[in-house]
Short mmCIF file of C-alpha atoms in Angstrom, two decimals:
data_model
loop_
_atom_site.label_atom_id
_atom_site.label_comp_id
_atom_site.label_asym_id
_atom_site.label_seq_id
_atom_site.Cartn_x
_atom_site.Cartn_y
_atom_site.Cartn_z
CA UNK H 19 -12.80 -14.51 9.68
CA UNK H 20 -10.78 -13.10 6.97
CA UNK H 21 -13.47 -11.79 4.59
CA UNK H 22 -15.87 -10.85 7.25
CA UNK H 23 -13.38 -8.36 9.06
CA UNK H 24 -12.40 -7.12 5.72
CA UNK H 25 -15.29 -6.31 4.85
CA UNK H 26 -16.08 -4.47 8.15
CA UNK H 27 -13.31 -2.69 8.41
CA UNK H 28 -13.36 -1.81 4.63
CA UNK H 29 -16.88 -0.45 5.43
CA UNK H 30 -15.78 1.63 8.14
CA UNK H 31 -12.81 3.36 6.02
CA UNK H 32 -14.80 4.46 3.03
CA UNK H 33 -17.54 6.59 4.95
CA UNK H 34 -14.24 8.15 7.11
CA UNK H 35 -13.09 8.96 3.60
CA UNK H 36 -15.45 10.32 2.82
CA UNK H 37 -16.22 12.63 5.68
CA UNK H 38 -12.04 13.32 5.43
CA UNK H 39 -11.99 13.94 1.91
CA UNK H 40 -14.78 16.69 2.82
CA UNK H 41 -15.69 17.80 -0.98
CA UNK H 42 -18.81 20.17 -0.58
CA UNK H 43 -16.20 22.58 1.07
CA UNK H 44 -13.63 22.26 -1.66
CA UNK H 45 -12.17 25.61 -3.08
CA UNK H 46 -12.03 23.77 -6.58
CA UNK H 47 -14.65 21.65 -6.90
CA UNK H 48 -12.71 20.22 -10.29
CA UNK H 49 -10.03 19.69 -7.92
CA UNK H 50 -11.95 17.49 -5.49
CA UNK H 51 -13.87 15.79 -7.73
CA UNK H 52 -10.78 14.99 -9.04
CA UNK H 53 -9.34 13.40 -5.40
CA UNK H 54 -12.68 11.71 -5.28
CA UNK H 55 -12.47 10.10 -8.46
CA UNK H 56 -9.27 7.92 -7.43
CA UNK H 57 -9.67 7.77 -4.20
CA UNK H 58 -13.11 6.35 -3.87
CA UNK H 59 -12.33 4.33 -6.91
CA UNK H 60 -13.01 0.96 -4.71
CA UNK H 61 -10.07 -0.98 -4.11
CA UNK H 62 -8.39 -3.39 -1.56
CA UNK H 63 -7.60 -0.52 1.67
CA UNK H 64 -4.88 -3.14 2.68
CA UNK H 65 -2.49 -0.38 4.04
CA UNK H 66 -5.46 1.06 6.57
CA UNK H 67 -6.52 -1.96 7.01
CA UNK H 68 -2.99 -3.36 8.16
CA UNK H 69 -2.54 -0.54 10.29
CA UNK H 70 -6.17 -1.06 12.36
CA UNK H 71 -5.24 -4.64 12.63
CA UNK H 72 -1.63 -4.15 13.79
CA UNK H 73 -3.15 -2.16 16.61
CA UNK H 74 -5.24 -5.12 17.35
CA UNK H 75 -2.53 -7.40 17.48
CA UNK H 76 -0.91 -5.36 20.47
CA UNK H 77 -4.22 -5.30 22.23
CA UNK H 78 -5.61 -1.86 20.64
CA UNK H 79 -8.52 -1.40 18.90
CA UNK H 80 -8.27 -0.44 15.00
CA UNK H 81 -11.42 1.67 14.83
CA UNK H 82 -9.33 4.24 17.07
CA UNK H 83 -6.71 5.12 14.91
CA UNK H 84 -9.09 5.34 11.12
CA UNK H 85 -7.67 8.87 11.07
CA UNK H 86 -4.42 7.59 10.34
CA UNK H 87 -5.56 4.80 8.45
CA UNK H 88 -7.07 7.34 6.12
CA UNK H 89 -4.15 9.44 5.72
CA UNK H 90 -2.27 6.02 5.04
CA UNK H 91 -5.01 5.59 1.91
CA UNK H 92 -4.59 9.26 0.33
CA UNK H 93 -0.99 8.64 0.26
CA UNK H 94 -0.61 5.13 -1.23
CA UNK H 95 -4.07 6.32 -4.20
CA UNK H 96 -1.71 10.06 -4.48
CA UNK H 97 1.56 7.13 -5.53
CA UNK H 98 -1.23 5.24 -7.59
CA UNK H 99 -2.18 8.83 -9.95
CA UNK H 100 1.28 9.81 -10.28
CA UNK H 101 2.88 6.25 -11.51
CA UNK H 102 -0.11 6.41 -13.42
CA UNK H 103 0.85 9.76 -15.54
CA UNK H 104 2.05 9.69 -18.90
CA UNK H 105 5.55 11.10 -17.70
CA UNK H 106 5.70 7.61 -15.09
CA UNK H 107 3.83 4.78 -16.31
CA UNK H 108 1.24 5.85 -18.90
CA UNK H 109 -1.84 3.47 -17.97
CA UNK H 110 -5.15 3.69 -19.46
CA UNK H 111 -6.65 1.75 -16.85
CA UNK H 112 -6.55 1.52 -12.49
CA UNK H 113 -9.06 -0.56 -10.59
CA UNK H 114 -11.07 -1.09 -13.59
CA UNK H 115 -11.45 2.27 -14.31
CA UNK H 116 -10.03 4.96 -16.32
CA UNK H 117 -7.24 6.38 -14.98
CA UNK H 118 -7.22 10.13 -13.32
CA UNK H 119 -5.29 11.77 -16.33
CA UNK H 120 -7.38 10.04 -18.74
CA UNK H 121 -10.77 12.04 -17.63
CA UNK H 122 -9.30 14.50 -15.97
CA UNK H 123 -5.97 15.63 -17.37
CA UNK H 124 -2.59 15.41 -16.29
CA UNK H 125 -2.19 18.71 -15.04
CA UNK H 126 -5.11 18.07 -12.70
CA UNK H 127 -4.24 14.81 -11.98
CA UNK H 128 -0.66 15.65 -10.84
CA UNK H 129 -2.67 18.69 -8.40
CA UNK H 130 -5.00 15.68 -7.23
CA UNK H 131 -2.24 13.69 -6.39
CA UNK H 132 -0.29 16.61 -4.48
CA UNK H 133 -3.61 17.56 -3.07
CA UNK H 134 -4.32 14.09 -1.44
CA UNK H 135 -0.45 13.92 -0.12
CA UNK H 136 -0.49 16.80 1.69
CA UNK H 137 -4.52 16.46 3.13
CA UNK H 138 -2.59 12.76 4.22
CA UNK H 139 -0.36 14.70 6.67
CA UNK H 140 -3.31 16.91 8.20
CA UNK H 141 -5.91 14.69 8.61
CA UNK H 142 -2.95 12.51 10.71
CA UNK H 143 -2.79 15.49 12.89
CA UNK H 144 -6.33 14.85 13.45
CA UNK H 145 -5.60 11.61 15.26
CA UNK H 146 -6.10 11.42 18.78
CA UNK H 147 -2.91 10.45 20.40
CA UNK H 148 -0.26 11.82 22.56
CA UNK H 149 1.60 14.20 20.70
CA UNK H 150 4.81 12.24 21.15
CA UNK H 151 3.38 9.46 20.18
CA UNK H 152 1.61 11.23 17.02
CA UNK H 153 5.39 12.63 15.98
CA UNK H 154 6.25 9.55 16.34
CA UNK H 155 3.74 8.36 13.85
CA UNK H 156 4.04 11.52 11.52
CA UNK H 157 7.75 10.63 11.23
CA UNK H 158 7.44 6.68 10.24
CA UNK H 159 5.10 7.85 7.65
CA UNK H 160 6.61 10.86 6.04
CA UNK H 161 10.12 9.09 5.93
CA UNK H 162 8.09 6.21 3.92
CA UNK H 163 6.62 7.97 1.74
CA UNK H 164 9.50 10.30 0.84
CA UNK H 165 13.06 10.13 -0.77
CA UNK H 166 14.11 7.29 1.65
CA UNK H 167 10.51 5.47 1.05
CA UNK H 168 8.24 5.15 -1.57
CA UNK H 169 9.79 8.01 -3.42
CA UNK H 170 12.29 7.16 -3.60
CA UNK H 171 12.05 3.25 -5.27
CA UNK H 172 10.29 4.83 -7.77
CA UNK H 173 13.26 6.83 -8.53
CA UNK H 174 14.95 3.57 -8.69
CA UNK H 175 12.37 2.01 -10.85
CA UNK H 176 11.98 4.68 -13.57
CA UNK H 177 16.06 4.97 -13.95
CA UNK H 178 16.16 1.02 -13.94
CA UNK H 179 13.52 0.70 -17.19
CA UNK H 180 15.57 -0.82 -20.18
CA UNK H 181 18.04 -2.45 -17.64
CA UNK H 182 18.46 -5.63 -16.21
CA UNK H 183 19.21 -4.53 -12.63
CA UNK H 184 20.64 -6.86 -9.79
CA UNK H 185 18.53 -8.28 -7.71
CA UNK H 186 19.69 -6.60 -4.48
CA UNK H 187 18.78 -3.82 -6.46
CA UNK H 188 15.59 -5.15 -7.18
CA UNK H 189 14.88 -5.81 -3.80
CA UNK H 190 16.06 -2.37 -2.54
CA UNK H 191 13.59 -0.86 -5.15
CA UNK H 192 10.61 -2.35 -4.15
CA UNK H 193 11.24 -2.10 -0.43
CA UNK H 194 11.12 1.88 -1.17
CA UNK H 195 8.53 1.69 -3.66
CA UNK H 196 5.61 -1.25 -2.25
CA UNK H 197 7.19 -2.26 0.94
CA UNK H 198 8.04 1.23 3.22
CA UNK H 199 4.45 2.24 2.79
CA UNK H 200 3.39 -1.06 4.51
CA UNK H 201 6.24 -1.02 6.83
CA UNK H 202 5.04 2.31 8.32
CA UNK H 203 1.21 1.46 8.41
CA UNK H 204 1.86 -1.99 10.32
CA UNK H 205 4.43 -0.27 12.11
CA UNK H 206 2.40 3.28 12.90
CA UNK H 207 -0.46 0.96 13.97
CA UNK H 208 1.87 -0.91 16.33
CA UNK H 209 3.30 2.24 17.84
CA UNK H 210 -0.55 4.22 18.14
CA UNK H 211 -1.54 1.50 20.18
CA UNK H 212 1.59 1.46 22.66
CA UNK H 213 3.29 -1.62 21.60
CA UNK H 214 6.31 -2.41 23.14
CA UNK H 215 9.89 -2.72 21.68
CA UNK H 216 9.68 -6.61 21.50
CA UNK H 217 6.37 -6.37 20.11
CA UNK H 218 7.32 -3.66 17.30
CA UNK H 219 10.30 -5.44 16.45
CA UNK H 220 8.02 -8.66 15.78
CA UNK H 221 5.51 -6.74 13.99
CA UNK H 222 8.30 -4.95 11.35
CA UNK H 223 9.71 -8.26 10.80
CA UNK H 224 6.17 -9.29 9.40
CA UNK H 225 5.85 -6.11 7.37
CA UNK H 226 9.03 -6.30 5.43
CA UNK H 227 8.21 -10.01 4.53
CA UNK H 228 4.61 -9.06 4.10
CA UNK H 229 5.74 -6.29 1.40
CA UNK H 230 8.11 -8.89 -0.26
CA UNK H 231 5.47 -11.56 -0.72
CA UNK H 232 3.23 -8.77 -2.01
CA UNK H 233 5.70 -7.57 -4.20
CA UNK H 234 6.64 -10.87 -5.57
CA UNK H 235 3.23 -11.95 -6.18
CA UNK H 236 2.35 -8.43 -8.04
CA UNK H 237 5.26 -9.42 -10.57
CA UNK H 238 3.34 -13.18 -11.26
CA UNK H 239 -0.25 -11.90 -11.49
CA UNK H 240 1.09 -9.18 -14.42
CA UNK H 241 2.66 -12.35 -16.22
CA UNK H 242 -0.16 -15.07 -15.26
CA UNK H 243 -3.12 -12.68 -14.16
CA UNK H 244 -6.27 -11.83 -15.56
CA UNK H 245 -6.88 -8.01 -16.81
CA UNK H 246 -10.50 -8.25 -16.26
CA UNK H 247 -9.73 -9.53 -12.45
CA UNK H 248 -6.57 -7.17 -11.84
CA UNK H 249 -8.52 -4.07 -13.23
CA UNK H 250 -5.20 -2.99 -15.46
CA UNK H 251 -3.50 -4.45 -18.63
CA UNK H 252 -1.33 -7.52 -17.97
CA UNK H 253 2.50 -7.85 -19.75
CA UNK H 254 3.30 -3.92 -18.77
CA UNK H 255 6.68 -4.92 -17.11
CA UNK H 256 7.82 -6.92 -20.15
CA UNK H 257 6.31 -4.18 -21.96
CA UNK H 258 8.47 -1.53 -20.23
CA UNK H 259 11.62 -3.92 -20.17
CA UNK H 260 10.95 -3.85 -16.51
CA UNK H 261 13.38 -6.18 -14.05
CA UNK H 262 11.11 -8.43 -12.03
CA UNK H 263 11.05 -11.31 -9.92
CA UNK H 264 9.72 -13.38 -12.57
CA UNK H 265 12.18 -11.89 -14.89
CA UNK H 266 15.41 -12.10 -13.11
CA UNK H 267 14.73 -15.95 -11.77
CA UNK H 268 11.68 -17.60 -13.08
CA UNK H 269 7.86 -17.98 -12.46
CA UNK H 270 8.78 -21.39 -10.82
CA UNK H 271 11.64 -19.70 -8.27
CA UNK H 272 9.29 -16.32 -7.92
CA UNK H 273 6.36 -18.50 -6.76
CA UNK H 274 9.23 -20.51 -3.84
CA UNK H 275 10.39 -16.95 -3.09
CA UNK H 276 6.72 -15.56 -2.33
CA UNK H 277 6.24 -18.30 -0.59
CA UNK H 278 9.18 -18.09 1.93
CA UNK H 279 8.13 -14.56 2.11
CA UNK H 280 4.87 -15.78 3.78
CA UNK H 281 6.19 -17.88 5.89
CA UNK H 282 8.57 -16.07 7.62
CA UNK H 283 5.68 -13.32 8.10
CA UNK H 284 3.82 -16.12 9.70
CA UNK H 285 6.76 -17.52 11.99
CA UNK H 286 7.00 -13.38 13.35
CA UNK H 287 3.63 -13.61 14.36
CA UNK H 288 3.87 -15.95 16.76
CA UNK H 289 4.23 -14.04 19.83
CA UNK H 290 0.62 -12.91 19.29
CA UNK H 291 -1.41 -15.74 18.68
CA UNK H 292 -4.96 -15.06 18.25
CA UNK H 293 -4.16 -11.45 18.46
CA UNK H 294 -2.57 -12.04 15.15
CA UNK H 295 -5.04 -14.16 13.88
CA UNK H 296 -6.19 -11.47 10.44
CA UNK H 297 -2.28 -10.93 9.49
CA UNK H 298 -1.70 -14.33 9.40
CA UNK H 299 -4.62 -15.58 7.13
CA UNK H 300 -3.90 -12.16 5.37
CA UNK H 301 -0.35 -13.16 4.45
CA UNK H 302 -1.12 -16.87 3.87
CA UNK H 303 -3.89 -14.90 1.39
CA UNK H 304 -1.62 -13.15 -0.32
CA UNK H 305 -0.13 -15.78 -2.69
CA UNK H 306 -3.31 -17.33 -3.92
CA UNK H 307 -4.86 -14.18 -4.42
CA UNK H 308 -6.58 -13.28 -8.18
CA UNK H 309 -5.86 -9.10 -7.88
#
């Protein structure tokens, strides 16, 4: 069931990127190909996909909302260009490929990034939805994406490089940097689909363990993981003197913590049952996956 939705769903998002991404109109064309480059670079869609299937779970249907599971994608591949900068991170390499500043400049990579951010917020505009409801939506997302969000754990993470931070700091990091982004598409999902407050409740309790057990797992693949598989260099957090879940306990106690992570996602999901069915094998997923 797992691969087969996927796969479906995945199919569905990339020709609505496409179409969204609109680059025979572009006033640049340097620009767009630019936006193109990293955001049709392939990759998992797990934050549009989560958000389609969270509507599912509350009895919606996921194909409804790919507006804002687009708008979901341009922000999370606009965080993906920027880390990627030689002012952030400085990789060569994303999904295999060279990364935007590397063919395209930083200058125009940090323009592709804003570029994509900011199409994000009007293509969610595009979604049809009660305008309350839509707000509603607009709000979840901007406030994880921005100084409270994603933002702002990679604030965290950039002053934390050299240190050995504590691990409540650790975990506050990534919940801006990985986990608010999945928080609000799970959550945005829920909400576009008229969950209830029982329902949305259950459903953020799975996202915040879901972004832990992603998290955790992210900091084992770069020590055990295979560059060809991952599509970027392995070692870059001991590299970068980065704190890490493998670094602050051990590969053995990061492995018990991911899973934990997992199953407490599972146990929230149990309201739904075969509503849920994709976020549960998606979570369980999670820790044996390669990438």
């Amino acid at each position: 069931m797992l691969k087969a939705e996927w796969a479906a769903k995945q199919a569905l998002l990339e020709s609505a990127l496409e179409q969204e991404l609109n680059i025979d109109n572009a006033l640049d064309k340097t620009l767009a190909e630019s936006m193109r480059y990293s955001l049709m670079a392939g990759g998992k869609r797990l934050r549009p996909v989560l958000l389609m299937e969270a509507a599912e779970a509350v009895g919606g249907r996921g194909e409804d909302y790919i507006k804002a599971a687009c708008a979901l994608e341009m922000i999370h591949t606009y965080s993906l260009i920027h880390d990627d900068l030689p002012a952030m991170d400085n990789d060569d390499y994303r999904r295999g490929k060279l990364t935007n500043h590397k063919v395209y400049g930083a200058g125009m990579a940090t323009l592709a990034g804003d570029a994509l951010l900011t199409l994000a917020f009007e293509v969610i505009t595009r979604q049809k939805a009660e305008p309350e409801v839509l707000c509603r939506v607009i709000r979840e997302v901007s406030q994880a994406a921005g100084p409270d969000g994603m933002v702002g754990g990679q604030a965290i993470d950039m002053e934390s490089e050299g240190h050995r931070i504590p691990m409540e700091q650790l975990r506050k990091m990534h919940m801006g940097k990985t986990g608010a982004l999945f928080r609000a598409a799970i959550r945005s999902g829920a909400i576009l689909a008229g969950a209830d407050e029982a329902e949305l409740n259950a459903l953020t309790r799975y996202a915040e363990a879901f972004g832990l057990a992603f998290q955790i797992t992210d900091d084992i693949l770069d020590v055990v993981g295979d560059q060809d598989v991952i599509g970027k260099p392995v070692g870059s957090d001991e590299r970068n003197n980065k704190s890490t879940y493998v670094t602050l306990t051990s590969l053995e106690e990061a492995k018990r913590l991911a899973q934990e992570a997992v199953d407490e996602a599972v146990e929230a999901l149990e309201p739904f049952g075969e509503k849920a069915q994709f976020l549960k094998e998606l979570v369980e997923f999670l820790i044996s996956r390669k990438n």
